[in-house]
Amino acid sequence: MNLMKMKSFSEYVLTYAVSLCLLLSGCSGLPPHASDSVAEDVCIVIRTDGCPTRSSDPEENLVTDLNLFIFNEDGLLEERLYIADAGDAAGEGGHIHETTLLKGCRYSIYACANIGYRLEAGTIQDLENYRYYLVYPDDYRTGIPMCGKKELVSVAADGIIDVTLERLMAKVSVRIDRSRLSDDVEFHVRKISVGGCPKSACLFGQSRAESKDDIFLRGFDKSDDGVAALNSDEAFGRSGKVSVYLLENMQGDLLPEDTEDDGKILEEGDPAAKVCSYIEIEADYLSSSHYTLPGQSLIYRFYIGDGNGNFDVRRNRHYNICITPDGDGLSEDSWRVDQSGIGSLVAGISLSQDTLEMSYYGETADIESSISPEDATDRTLLWESDNRAVADVSQSGTVTATGEGSCRISCSAADGSGVRAECLVNVRFKPNYMRIYPGNYVRGKIGEEVHIRCEYFPPTASFDIGTEELEYDRERGIYDYVIDDDGNGVRLHLKGKGSGMLYFETGYPVSQSEMIVVVVD
């Protein structure tokens, strides 16, 4: 790179001014022969290639604004610059800032990108104590926040000082390996998100969330089309990758180093659980035995860190995670699986009878049902007749004959499991009739009891005993009477000589009436 050459008069004036400024400020760090030092043109190149990852959202190398601070070796601020349109000034090698520094002197260069505003720091300590805050966990319109520094460096022979920026964020790339799932399992990811996402981070020092007030309950997330890659099969059951981002969160070692895979869990009552970061997958799930409840999800949660006991999320780090659900996908050893959104499917239905014989119009019969397993979540059953002109069925399992013939009554689970059971119904109507026992003429002696009853078909027909005639004969002293509990007969207690009569009558479809004569001797 060809550096700009200064005119000699300007060089002498600038050299004198800088030297005078350093002397007045008490600078005691001038190198030997400082009086011989001259100002030299310098190019400070701000590079964004510290992490070799790339992503379309957000643009990981995007720089929109730049804060630049130059301190002398005594820590005094010599130059402060804010470039609001730094992206427009970027060159092939990075973002270049031309300035003039004293040859042979050492300087510390601090650069911050994508902060979005001018930093008012005046000292190195100010910068190292400064915290950058996110307004929203996924608002990167100005680019990912980045920082970089070079401490106590001298101007090189080529006049170039490189400062490489590091992102304050970690990138977490996730893929799904479905190769170990059982054939009956469907596992469809709907959302991926960051839980315990820090709201802020130190610019130039190690950073962590200090309390739950410094945490977004839900951080960077993607759903629908944003997670389509997780539902595609790139090779041998492995999906594509989806990436999410979060600020550095160095929580350290919170569990023993030899913690098992399934032991890296922070319970909700643990204070550390409120500040540690994790990745969460929400999926729709269906197998031959379980399913996701409406509006619910199967949740996989993974705490990030450098081991099973560590919960550090490092800046400028790319974490690659492969989720490998095994078998039914509900009993993982490396993921915390929240199954509160999962229900058990009905596995079997048993009916109290598999064949039902019916003999008249309007006849009813109840079919009892039982479901397995006992913990099936949705125990709703759907009843249906394949020929309602023969027999209909209620949603409680009551069958009603409506015509002669045969049909099938089916009982199926409403949870989508496809489990069902059937009962064959045969309807053969019998002839209608009405019979009186012991007959239409009854004779007895005083003190005897006579039982007169009626048998009729179908039993749905209405039936009536003429109580007016019974009351009349009781008033005459012929007999006392008690009507049967089922209403289809009467018991007469014969008391006095004479004769009486009573009426039995059936309604539709029998529509018949009979008179019974009673003689008491």
Short mmCIF file of C-alpha atoms in Angstrom, two decimals:
data_model
loop_
_atom_site.label_atom_id
_atom_site.label_comp_id
_atom_site.label_asym_id
_atom_site.label_seq_id
_atom_site.Cartn_x
_atom_site.Cartn_y
_atom_site.Cartn_z
CA MET A 1 0.00 0.00 0.00
CA ASN A 2 1.34 3.44 -0.94
CA LEU A 3 1.12 5.81 1.96
CA MET A 4 0.55 9.51 1.57
CA LYS A 5 3.70 11.67 1.74
CA MET A 6 3.49 14.80 3.88
CA LYS A 7 4.94 18.14 2.94
CA SER A 8 7.96 19.00 5.09
CA PHE A 9 6.55 22.16 6.66
CA SER A 10 3.44 20.33 7.86
CA GLU A 11 5.63 17.53 9.16
CA TYR A 12 7.72 19.88 11.29
CA VAL A 13 4.67 21.72 12.63
CA LEU A 14 2.88 18.48 13.57
CA THR A 15 6.02 17.03 15.18
CA TYR A 16 6.45 20.14 17.31
CA ALA A 17 2.77 20.21 18.31
CA VAL A 18 2.67 16.56 19.33
CA SER A 19 5.93 16.83 21.31
CA LEU A 20 4.72 19.92 23.09
CA CYS A 21 1.42 18.26 23.93
CA LEU A 22 3.18 15.23 25.40
CA LEU A 23 5.54 17.36 27.49
CA LEU A 24 2.71 19.50 28.85
CA SER A 25 0.74 16.37 29.75
CA GLY A 26 3.67 14.95 31.71
CA CYS A 27 4.39 12.16 29.23
CA SER A 28 7.51 10.38 30.44
CA GLY A 29 7.37 7.45 28.09
CA LEU A 30 9.16 8.97 25.10
CA PRO A 31 11.70 6.60 23.68
CA PRO A 32 15.39 7.47 23.54
CA HIS A 33 16.12 10.12 20.98
CA ALA A 34 12.48 11.20 21.08
CA SER A 35 13.66 14.58 20.04
CA ASP A 36 14.65 12.91 16.81
CA SER A 37 11.19 11.30 16.34
CA VAL A 38 9.19 12.43 13.39
CA ALA A 39 5.54 12.11 12.56
CA GLU A 40 4.72 9.34 10.16
CA ASP A 41 1.63 8.54 8.13
CA VAL A 42 -0.09 5.42 9.42
CA CYS A 43 -2.92 3.23 8.12
CA ILE A 44 -4.93 1.52 10.84
CA VAL A 45 -6.73 -1.42 9.21
CA ILE A 46 -9.76 -2.74 11.08
CA ARG A 47 -10.32 -6.36 10.03
CA THR A 48 -13.43 -8.50 10.62
CA ASP A 49 -11.94 -11.87 9.74
CA GLY A 50 -11.35 -13.06 13.30
CA CYS A 51 -14.01 -15.77 13.02
CA PRO A 52 -14.26 -17.71 9.76
CA THR A 53 -18.02 -18.31 9.98
CA ARG A 54 -20.56 -16.94 7.54
CA SER A 55 -24.32 -16.60 7.78
CA SER A 56 -27.06 -14.81 5.90
CA ASP A 57 -28.81 -13.64 9.06
CA PRO A 58 -27.35 -11.61 10.46
CA GLU A 59 -24.47 -10.57 8.19
CA GLU A 60 -21.58 -11.55 10.38
CA ASN A 61 -19.02 -9.24 8.76
CA LEU A 62 -21.31 -6.25 8.35
CA VAL A 63 -19.85 -3.03 9.78
CA THR A 64 -22.08 0.01 9.73
CA ASP A 65 -20.41 2.30 12.26
CA LEU A 66 -17.02 2.43 13.95
CA ASN A 67 -15.61 3.92 17.14
CA LEU A 68 -11.81 4.26 17.13
CA PHE A 69 -9.63 5.27 20.09
CA ILE A 70 -5.84 5.83 20.02
CA PHE A 71 -3.98 6.05 23.34
CA ASN A 72 -0.29 6.79 23.84
CA GLU A 73 1.88 4.51 25.95
CA ASP A 74 0.95 6.50 29.05
CA GLY A 75 -2.71 5.73 28.44
CA LEU A 76 -3.59 9.25 27.35
CA LEU A 77 -6.17 9.63 24.63
CA GLU A 78 -4.57 11.07 21.49
CA GLU A 79 -7.36 10.56 18.99
CA ARG A 80 -11.01 9.59 19.10
CA LEU A 81 -13.07 9.03 16.00
CA TYR A 82 -16.63 7.99 15.23
CA ILE A 83 -17.46 6.93 11.68
CA ALA A 84 -21.22 6.66 11.26
CA ASP A 85 -20.99 5.27 7.72
CA ALA A 86 -18.02 2.97 8.15
CA GLY A 87 -19.50 0.42 5.78
CA ASP A 88 -19.27 2.82 2.88
CA ALA A 89 -15.56 3.42 3.55
CA ALA A 90 -14.53 -0.23 3.69
CA GLY A 91 -11.68 -1.37 1.46
CA GLU A 92 -10.58 -4.79 0.29
CA GLY A 93 -8.38 -5.35 3.34
CA GLY A 94 -10.84 -4.00 5.86
CA HIS A 95 -11.90 -0.61 7.21
CA ILE A 96 -8.95 1.77 6.80
CA HIS A 97 -8.32 4.87 8.86
CA GLU A 98 -5.40 7.10 7.96
CA THR A 99 -3.76 9.14 10.67
CA THR A 100 -0.34 10.39 11.78
CA LEU A 101 1.61 8.97 14.73
CA LEU A 102 5.13 9.48 16.07
CA LYS A 103 7.64 7.00 14.77
CA GLY A 104 9.22 4.97 17.57
CA CYS A 105 6.41 5.62 20.06
CA ARG A 106 4.05 2.92 21.23
CA TYR A 107 0.28 3.19 21.00
CA SER A 108 -2.81 1.26 22.05
CA ILE A 109 -5.59 1.09 19.48
CA TYR A 110 -9.16 0.25 20.53
CA ALA A 111 -11.91 -0.24 17.94
CA CYS A 112 -15.64 -0.94 18.39
CA ALA A 113 -17.99 -1.69 15.49
CA ASN A 114 -21.78 -1.62 15.24
CA ILE A 115 -22.40 0.06 18.60
CA GLY A 116 -24.78 2.42 16.85
CA TYR A 117 -23.62 5.64 18.49
CA ARG A 118 -20.52 7.58 19.53
CA LEU A 119 -18.83 6.23 22.65
CA GLU A 120 -17.88 8.98 25.09
CA ALA A 121 -15.05 7.05 26.74
CA GLY A 122 -11.97 9.12 27.56
CA THR A 123 -9.69 6.48 29.08
CA ILE A 124 -8.78 2.85 28.56
CA GLN A 125 -10.49 2.05 31.85
CA ASP A 126 -13.69 3.67 30.59
CA LEU A 127 -13.67 1.34 27.60
CA GLU A 128 -12.87 -1.75 29.62
CA ASN A 129 -15.70 -0.98 32.05
CA TYR A 130 -18.21 -0.18 29.32
CA ARG A 131 -21.13 -2.60 28.72
CA TYR A 132 -22.96 -2.83 25.43
CA TYR A 133 -26.72 -3.39 25.72
CA LEU A 134 -29.10 -5.03 23.27
CA VAL A 135 -32.53 -3.46 22.90
CA TYR A 136 -33.90 -6.64 21.39
CA PRO A 137 -32.14 -10.02 21.33
CA ASP A 138 -32.37 -10.31 17.54
CA ASP A 139 -31.97 -6.68 16.45
CA TYR A 140 -28.81 -6.70 14.32
CA ARG A 141 -29.73 -4.12 11.71
CA THR A 142 -26.47 -2.31 12.48
CA GLY A 143 -24.50 -5.56 12.51
CA ILE A 144 -23.18 -7.86 15.24
CA PRO A 145 -21.32 -5.84 17.92
CA MET A 146 -17.54 -6.27 17.54
CA CYS A 147 -14.47 -5.09 19.39
CA GLY A 148 -10.73 -5.33 18.89
CA LYS A 149 -7.56 -3.85 20.30
CA LYS A 150 -3.80 -3.68 19.81
CA GLU A 151 -1.90 -2.69 22.94
CA LEU A 152 1.43 -0.84 23.02
CA VAL A 153 2.38 -1.34 19.39
CA SER A 154 4.87 0.72 17.42
CA VAL A 155 4.41 1.84 13.86
CA ALA A 156 5.74 -0.89 11.56
CA ALA A 157 8.04 -0.22 8.66
CA ASP A 158 5.17 -0.42 6.20
CA GLY A 159 3.14 2.06 8.26
CA ILE A 160 0.25 -0.38 8.80
CA ILE A 161 -1.31 -1.39 12.11
CA ASP A 162 -3.81 -4.24 11.93
CA VAL A 163 -6.59 -4.45 14.50
CA THR A 164 -8.73 -7.57 14.22
CA LEU A 165 -12.27 -7.34 15.52
CA GLU A 166 -13.94 -10.11 17.48
CA ARG A 167 -17.68 -10.53 17.73
CA LEU A 168 -19.13 -10.15 21.21
CA MET A 169 -21.50 -12.95 20.32
CA ALA A 170 -21.30 -16.70 19.97
CA LYS A 171 -22.84 -18.52 17.03
CA VAL A 172 -24.59 -21.81 17.74
CA SER A 173 -25.29 -24.05 14.74
CA VAL A 174 -27.69 -26.94 15.22
CA ARG A 175 -28.58 -29.92 13.08
CA ILE A 176 -30.86 -32.95 13.68
CA ASP A 177 -29.75 -36.54 13.14
CA ARG A 178 -32.90 -38.67 12.79
CA SER A 179 -31.10 -41.84 11.74
CA ARG A 180 -31.62 -43.50 15.15
CA LEU A 181 -35.33 -42.75 15.46
CA SER A 182 -37.80 -45.61 15.24
CA ASP A 183 -39.61 -45.94 11.93
CA ASP A 184 -42.95 -44.93 13.44
CA VAL A 185 -41.68 -41.58 14.77
CA GLU A 186 -42.31 -38.25 13.06
CA PHE A 187 -40.17 -35.42 14.44
CA HIS A 188 -40.82 -31.99 12.90
CA VAL A 189 -39.03 -28.91 14.30
CA ARG A 190 -41.19 -25.81 14.54
CA LYS A 191 -38.87 -23.44 16.40
CA ILE A 192 -35.35 -22.99 17.72
CA SER A 193 -34.54 -20.31 20.26
CA VAL A 194 -31.97 -19.09 22.76
CA GLY A 195 -33.01 -19.23 26.39
CA GLY A 196 -31.21 -17.23 29.08
CA CYS A 197 -29.94 -14.76 26.48
CA PRO A 198 -27.77 -11.96 28.00
CA LYS A 199 -28.95 -8.41 27.43
CA SER A 200 -25.45 -6.92 27.70
CA ALA A 201 -21.76 -7.68 27.46
CA CYS A 202 -18.48 -5.95 28.30
CA LEU A 203 -16.70 -4.58 25.25
CA PHE A 204 -13.14 -5.55 26.07
CA GLY A 205 -13.36 -7.88 29.06
CA GLN A 206 -14.82 -11.25 29.84
CA SER A 207 -18.55 -10.91 30.33
CA ARG A 208 -21.44 -12.71 31.95
CA ALA A 209 -25.03 -12.05 32.99
CA GLU A 210 -25.08 -11.12 36.66
CA SER A 211 -28.78 -11.54 37.44
CA LYS A 212 -32.10 -12.46 35.90
CA ASP A 213 -32.63 -8.75 35.14
CA ASP A 214 -29.75 -8.98 32.67
CA ILE A 215 -31.40 -11.85 30.75
CA PHE A 216 -33.95 -11.98 27.96
CA LEU A 217 -36.40 -14.75 28.77
CA ARG A 218 -36.34 -15.62 25.07
CA GLY A 219 -33.48 -14.61 22.85
CA PHE A 220 -32.65 -15.03 19.19
CA ASP A 221 -35.15 -17.43 17.61
CA LYS A 222 -36.19 -18.85 14.26
CA SER A 223 -39.40 -20.61 13.27
CA ASP A 224 -41.37 -21.84 10.27
CA ASP A 225 -39.29 -21.23 7.12
CA GLY A 226 -36.37 -20.22 9.32
CA VAL A 227 -36.02 -23.81 10.56
CA ALA A 228 -36.81 -25.56 7.26
CA ALA A 229 -33.24 -26.85 7.06
CA LEU A 230 -33.78 -28.82 10.27
CA ASN A 231 -36.60 -30.74 8.63
CA SER A 232 -34.72 -31.66 5.46
CA ASP A 233 -32.57 -34.76 4.98
CA GLU A 234 -29.18 -33.87 3.55
CA ALA A 235 -27.56 -37.28 3.97
CA PHE A 236 -28.18 -40.45 5.97
CA GLY A 237 -30.90 -38.92 8.12
CA ARG A 238 -28.94 -35.78 9.01
CA SER A 239 -30.58 -32.43 8.45
CA GLY A 240 -29.15 -29.12 7.38
CA LYS A 241 -27.93 -26.53 9.88
CA VAL A 242 -29.69 -23.60 11.48
CA SER A 243 -27.77 -20.99 13.49
CA VAL A 244 -28.74 -18.74 16.37
CA TYR A 245 -26.69 -16.06 18.18
CA LEU A 246 -26.22 -14.77 21.71
CA LEU A 247 -23.89 -12.47 23.64
CA GLU A 248 -21.01 -13.90 25.65
CA ASN A 249 -22.07 -15.39 29.00
CA MET A 250 -19.15 -16.80 31.01
CA GLN A 251 -20.86 -18.53 33.94
CA GLY A 252 -17.98 -20.95 34.59
CA ASP A 253 -17.94 -24.43 36.15
CA LEU A 254 -21.17 -25.04 38.06
CA LEU A 255 -21.21 -28.85 38.14
CA PRO A 256 -18.50 -31.47 38.69
CA GLU A 257 -16.33 -32.13 35.67
CA ASP A 258 -17.37 -35.81 35.55
CA THR A 259 -21.07 -34.99 35.35
CA GLU A 260 -22.87 -37.45 33.08
CA ASP A 261 -24.56 -36.28 29.90
CA ASP A 262 -28.01 -36.54 31.40
CA GLY A 263 -26.87 -34.71 34.53
CA LYS A 264 -26.19 -31.35 32.87
CA ILE A 265 -29.50 -29.94 34.01
CA LEU A 266 -30.19 -26.82 36.03
CA GLU A 267 -33.51 -27.03 37.80
CA GLU A 268 -35.78 -23.99 37.85
CA GLY A 269 -35.16 -23.46 41.57
CA ASP A 270 -31.39 -23.18 41.04
CA PRO A 271 -30.37 -19.47 40.91
CA ALA A 272 -27.85 -20.31 38.18
CA ALA A 273 -30.68 -21.50 35.96
CA LYS A 274 -31.87 -17.92 35.69
CA VAL A 275 -28.61 -16.66 34.17
CA CYS A 276 -27.19 -19.62 32.21
CA SER A 277 -27.78 -19.81 28.47
CA TYR A 278 -29.27 -22.74 26.59
CA ILE A 279 -30.66 -23.72 23.21
CA GLU A 280 -34.23 -24.94 22.97
CA ILE A 281 -35.91 -26.90 20.20
CA GLU A 282 -39.71 -27.07 19.90
CA ALA A 283 -41.00 -29.92 17.75
CA ASP A 284 -44.23 -31.55 16.65
CA TYR A 285 -44.08 -35.23 17.56
CA LEU A 286 -46.05 -38.28 16.50
CA SER A 287 -45.40 -41.97 17.05
CA SER A 288 -47.53 -45.08 17.39
CA SER A 289 -47.90 -44.36 21.12
CA HIS A 290 -47.49 -40.59 21.69
CA TYR A 291 -48.26 -37.24 20.09
CA THR A 292 -47.97 -33.52 20.76
CA LEU A 293 -51.07 -32.04 22.34
CA PRO A 294 -52.84 -29.20 20.46
CA GLY A 295 -50.90 -25.97 20.89
CA GLN A 296 -48.08 -27.80 22.71
CA SER A 297 -44.60 -29.02 21.70
CA LEU A 298 -41.97 -31.57 22.53
CA ILE A 299 -39.13 -29.46 23.97
CA TYR A 300 -35.44 -30.32 23.85
CA ARG A 301 -33.15 -28.10 25.95
CA PHE A 302 -29.37 -28.03 25.91
CA TYR A 303 -27.11 -25.92 28.13
CA ILE A 304 -24.07 -24.58 26.29
CA GLY A 305 -20.56 -24.93 27.69
CA ASP A 306 -17.12 -26.46 27.27
CA GLY A 307 -18.05 -29.67 29.10
CA ASN A 308 -20.79 -31.26 31.17
CA GLY A 309 -19.86 -29.22 34.22
CA ASN A 310 -19.16 -25.94 32.41
CA PHE A 311 -21.69 -23.29 31.38
CA ASP A 312 -19.47 -20.78 29.53
CA VAL A 313 -20.65 -19.18 26.31
CA ARG A 314 -17.59 -17.56 24.74
CA ARG A 315 -17.58 -14.59 22.40
CA ASN A 316 -16.50 -15.11 18.80
CA ARG A 317 -16.97 -18.89 19.24
CA HIS A 318 -18.80 -21.15 16.81
CA TYR A 319 -20.57 -24.01 18.61
CA ASN A 320 -21.73 -26.96 16.49
CA ILE A 321 -24.41 -29.14 18.04
CA CYS A 322 -26.02 -32.26 16.59
CA ILE A 323 -29.25 -33.46 18.19
CA THR A 324 -29.54 -37.24 17.89
CA PRO A 325 -32.89 -38.45 19.22
CA ASP A 326 -32.87 -42.22 19.73
CA GLY A 327 -35.64 -44.83 19.59
CA ASP A 328 -38.93 -43.13 20.44
CA GLY A 329 -37.10 -39.80 20.87
CA LEU A 330 -38.51 -39.25 24.35
CA SER A 331 -35.76 -40.66 26.53
CA GLU A 332 -32.53 -38.88 25.61
CA ASP A 333 -29.34 -39.04 27.68
CA SER A 334 -27.74 -35.83 26.42
CA TRP A 335 -30.75 -33.52 26.24
CA ARG A 336 -33.27 -32.43 28.78
CA VAL A 337 -36.61 -33.43 27.26
CA ASP A 338 -39.74 -31.65 28.44
CA GLN A 339 -42.64 -34.00 27.75
CA SER A 340 -45.36 -31.91 29.38
CA GLY A 341 -46.70 -31.18 25.88
CA ILE A 342 -46.80 -34.87 24.93
CA GLY A 343 -49.87 -37.07 25.22
CA SER A 344 -50.27 -40.87 25.13
CA LEU A 345 -52.23 -42.29 22.21
CA VAL A 346 -54.95 -44.89 22.63
CA ALA A 347 -53.42 -48.31 21.88
CA GLY A 348 -56.54 -50.48 22.06
CA ILE A 349 -60.35 -50.45 22.46
CA SER A 350 -62.39 -53.38 23.78
CA LEU A 351 -66.19 -53.64 23.49
CA SER A 352 -68.50 -55.56 25.81
CA GLN A 353 -69.91 -57.47 22.85
CA ASP A 354 -68.91 -58.02 19.26
CA THR A 355 -72.38 -59.17 18.09
CA LEU A 356 -75.77 -57.75 19.02
CA GLU A 357 -79.21 -59.22 18.15
CA MET A 358 -82.20 -56.86 18.12
CA SER A 359 -85.84 -57.73 17.39
CA TYR A 360 -88.05 -54.67 17.22
CA TYR A 361 -88.12 -51.07 16.14
CA GLY A 362 -86.83 -48.70 18.81
CA GLU A 363 -85.12 -51.43 20.82
CA THR A 364 -82.01 -50.10 22.59
CA ALA A 365 -78.87 -51.74 23.95
CA ASP A 366 -75.77 -50.29 25.59
CA ILE A 367 -72.31 -51.31 24.41
CA GLU A 368 -69.65 -50.81 27.08
CA SER A 369 -66.11 -49.86 26.06
CA SER A 370 -62.69 -49.92 27.70
CA ILE A 371 -59.48 -48.18 26.60
CA SER A 372 -55.81 -49.07 26.92
CA PRO A 373 -53.43 -47.82 28.12
CA GLU A 374 -55.00 -46.40 31.24
CA ASP A 375 -52.95 -43.18 30.93
CA ALA A 376 -54.17 -42.42 27.39
CA THR A 377 -54.47 -38.65 27.27
CA ASP A 378 -57.56 -38.21 25.12
CA ARG A 379 -60.06 -40.91 26.00
CA THR A 380 -62.79 -39.53 23.74
CA LEU A 381 -64.42 -42.18 21.56
CA LEU A 382 -66.34 -41.63 18.34
CA TRP A 383 -69.28 -43.97 17.66
CA GLU A 384 -70.70 -44.49 14.19
CA SER A 385 -73.13 -46.79 12.34
CA ASP A 386 -72.42 -47.75 8.76
CA ASN A 387 -76.20 -48.07 8.13
CA ARG A 388 -78.41 -45.85 10.23
CA ALA A 389 -81.52 -47.27 8.53
CA VAL A 390 -80.86 -50.51 10.44
CA ALA A 391 -79.42 -49.21 13.73
CA ASP A 392 -78.17 -45.90 15.03
CA VAL A 393 -75.75 -45.29 17.88
CA SER A 394 -75.28 -42.41 20.31
CA GLN A 395 -71.89 -41.05 21.36
CA SER A 396 -72.34 -42.86 24.67
CA GLY A 397 -72.57 -46.24 22.92
CA THR A 398 -76.36 -46.76 23.05
CA VAL A 399 -77.61 -48.64 19.95
CA THR A 400 -81.18 -48.14 18.71
CA ALA A 401 -82.83 -50.45 16.16
CA THR A 402 -84.43 -48.52 13.29
CA GLY A 403 -85.15 -51.22 10.69
CA GLU A 404 -84.49 -54.80 9.74
CA GLY A 405 -81.10 -55.84 8.42
CA SER A 406 -77.46 -55.88 9.53
CA CYS A 407 -74.94 -53.10 10.13
CA ARG A 408 -71.68 -52.46 11.91
CA ILE A 409 -71.26 -50.14 14.84
CA SER A 410 -67.71 -48.77 15.03
CA CYS A 411 -65.97 -47.18 17.97
CA SER A 412 -62.78 -45.23 17.17
CA ALA A 413 -60.32 -43.16 19.19
CA ALA A 414 -60.60 -39.40 18.64
CA ASP A 415 -56.87 -38.78 19.20
CA GLY A 416 -55.83 -39.70 15.67
CA SER A 417 -54.22 -43.01 16.64
CA GLY A 418 -56.45 -44.90 14.18
CA VAL A 419 -57.46 -47.45 16.83
CA ARG A 420 -61.02 -48.78 16.46
CA ALA A 421 -63.32 -51.67 17.39
CA GLU A 422 -66.57 -52.94 15.83
CA CYS A 423 -69.80 -54.67 16.80
CA LEU A 424 -72.06 -56.48 14.30
CA VAL A 425 -75.76 -55.65 14.79
CA ASN A 426 -78.50 -57.91 13.39
CA VAL A 427 -82.09 -56.62 13.53
CA ARG A 428 -84.91 -59.11 12.88
CA PHE A 429 -88.37 -57.84 13.87
CA LYS A 430 -90.71 -60.32 15.66
CA PRO A 431 -94.55 -60.25 15.23
CA ASN A 432 -96.46 -57.93 17.53
CA TYR A 433 -98.73 -59.58 20.09
CA MET A 434 -100.57 -59.14 23.40
CA ARG A 435 -101.26 -62.08 25.77
CA ILE A 436 -103.13 -62.18 29.11
CA TYR A 437 -102.12 -64.59 31.85
CA PRO A 438 -103.80 -66.66 33.27
CA GLY A 439 -106.49 -65.62 30.77
CA ASN A 440 -109.47 -63.37 30.12
CA TYR A 441 -111.72 -65.23 32.62
CA VAL A 442 -110.52 -65.61 36.19
CA ARG A 443 -112.43 -67.38 38.99
CA GLY A 444 -111.49 -67.59 42.68
CA LYS A 445 -112.71 -67.83 46.27
CA ILE A 446 -112.81 -65.30 49.05
CA GLY A 447 -109.39 -64.98 50.72
CA GLU A 448 -107.42 -66.05 47.65
CA GLU A 449 -104.94 -63.89 45.71
CA VAL A 450 -105.06 -63.75 41.93
CA HIS A 451 -102.20 -62.42 39.78
CA ILE A 452 -103.23 -61.16 36.37
CA ARG A 453 -100.47 -59.96 34.03
CA CYS A 454 -100.00 -58.96 30.42
CA GLU A 455 -97.15 -59.93 28.08
CA TYR A 456 -96.84 -57.91 24.88
CA PHE A 457 -94.35 -57.30 22.08
CA PRO A 458 -92.62 -55.03 21.36
CA PRO A 459 -91.96 -53.81 24.87
CA THR A 460 -91.69 -50.24 23.57
CA ALA A 461 -95.45 -50.15 23.07
CA SER A 462 -97.34 -48.23 25.73
CA PHE A 463 -99.41 -50.18 28.23
CA ASP A 464 -102.24 -49.19 30.53
CA ILE A 465 -104.37 -50.93 33.19
CA GLY A 466 -107.86 -49.54 33.64
CA THR A 467 -107.74 -48.26 37.21
CA GLU A 468 -111.29 -46.83 37.09
CA GLU A 469 -112.71 -50.36 36.87
CA LEU A 470 -110.36 -51.56 39.63
CA GLU A 471 -111.46 -48.74 41.93
CA TYR A 472 -115.11 -49.41 41.20
CA ASP A 473 -114.82 -53.11 42.12
CA ARG A 474 -112.83 -52.28 45.27
CA GLU A 475 -115.60 -49.92 46.43
CA ARG A 476 -118.07 -52.72 45.84
CA GLY A 477 -115.99 -54.94 48.16
CA ILE A 478 -115.16 -57.49 45.47
CA TYR A 479 -111.34 -57.23 45.94
CA ASP A 480 -108.41 -55.04 46.89
CA TYR A 481 -105.63 -54.60 44.32
CA VAL A 482 -101.91 -53.79 44.01
CA ILE A 483 -100.40 -52.97 40.61
CA ASP A 484 -97.05 -54.64 39.84
CA ASP A 485 -93.91 -52.56 40.07
CA ASP A 486 -93.31 -52.87 36.32
CA GLY A 487 -96.87 -51.75 35.63
CA ASN A 488 -97.66 -54.83 33.51
CA GLY A 489 -99.87 -56.70 35.97
CA VAL A 490 -102.09 -56.51 39.05
CA ARG A 491 -102.57 -58.63 42.19
CA LEU A 492 -106.17 -59.02 43.38
CA HIS A 493 -107.01 -59.94 47.00
CA LEU A 494 -110.50 -61.47 46.74
CA LYS A 495 -112.83 -60.24 49.50
CA GLY A 496 -116.50 -60.63 48.56
CA LYS A 497 -118.76 -62.64 46.33
CA GLY A 498 -119.60 -61.17 43.05
CA SER A 499 -118.05 -60.42 39.68
CA GLY A 500 -115.99 -57.60 38.35
CA MET A 501 -113.92 -56.72 35.32
CA LEU A 502 -110.75 -54.82 34.33
CA TYR A 503 -109.12 -53.64 31.12
CA PHE A 504 -105.53 -54.05 29.74
CA GLU A 505 -104.62 -51.88 26.74
CA THR A 506 -101.45 -51.56 24.59
CA GLY A 507 -100.56 -48.71 22.30
CA TYR A 508 -98.77 -48.56 18.94
CA PRO A 509 -97.63 -50.75 17.27
CA VAL A 510 -99.68 -53.46 19.11
CA SER A 511 -102.77 -51.26 19.52
CA GLN A 512 -104.87 -53.89 21.29
CA SER A 513 -107.14 -53.95 24.33
CA GLU A 514 -108.43 -56.87 26.39
CA MET A 515 -111.21 -57.21 29.01
CA ILE A 516 -110.72 -59.62 31.92
CA VAL A 517 -113.71 -60.94 33.92
CA VAL A 518 -113.16 -61.81 37.58
CA VAL A 519 -115.69 -64.00 39.46
CA VAL A 520 -115.46 -64.44 43.26
CA ASP A 521 -117.27 -67.38 44.90
#
